[in-house]
Amino acid sequence: MRALLVVDLQLDFLPNGALAVYEGDLIIPRINAIQERFELIVATQDWHPLDHQSFASQHSNQQVYDLIELQGIPQVLWPDHCVQGTVGASFSEAWNSNSVAAVFRKGMNKQVDSYSGFYDNNKIDSTGLYGFLNDKGVTEVYVCGLAAEFCVFYTAMDAKKAGFKTYFLDFATKPISAEGLQQAKAMLIENEITIVNTSEELMV
């Protein structure tokens, strides 16, 4: 079975959001257009407590986008975003989410960030996504959403490590920076993850 995994298509990552990805809204119609090609659609949702330690606001001597160490691993400090229960944490209404079978929330432990839809950044706490996909008999995972070189990238990497044949839908994601995306793509290719450049390349 093939599953489409839509990563963090939330208002805070879209134009005018707290951590907006440039032109992030352009991928929404592209995702809507391909959903009918998949037997299973699953989503992830960034869902942070108000005092999450990845927020720059929680560190009086630090600025947004500074790099610190959090729980022993490097951590970019972000603007407050996707706080539980806020409008910014909700999915875009432009996205047709009616066919989404399950939503897996991440980033709920305030002590550690969670880019991947499968695990937190320490690889300790699982979201349950792997078990769900495995139980459904999924063999191929197609990853799209926001942002390309962060949550989409890490979700794709963990999907591959979990044993799924993994595809990164380049046409249905947007990066925070072009340089970051280039580096991410190099690592994806190195790990034998297929990069899909256009919707026409998807198998029907």
CSV table of C-alpha atoms in Angstrom, one decimal, residues 5 24 112 163 168:
chain,number,residue,atom,x,y,z
A,5,LEU,CA,2.2,11.7,4.4
A,24,GLY,CA,4.3,27.8,1.4
A,112,VAL,CA,12.9,18.4,23.1
A,163,GLY,CA,12.0,0.2,6.1
A,168,PHE,CA,10.3,13.1,-1.3
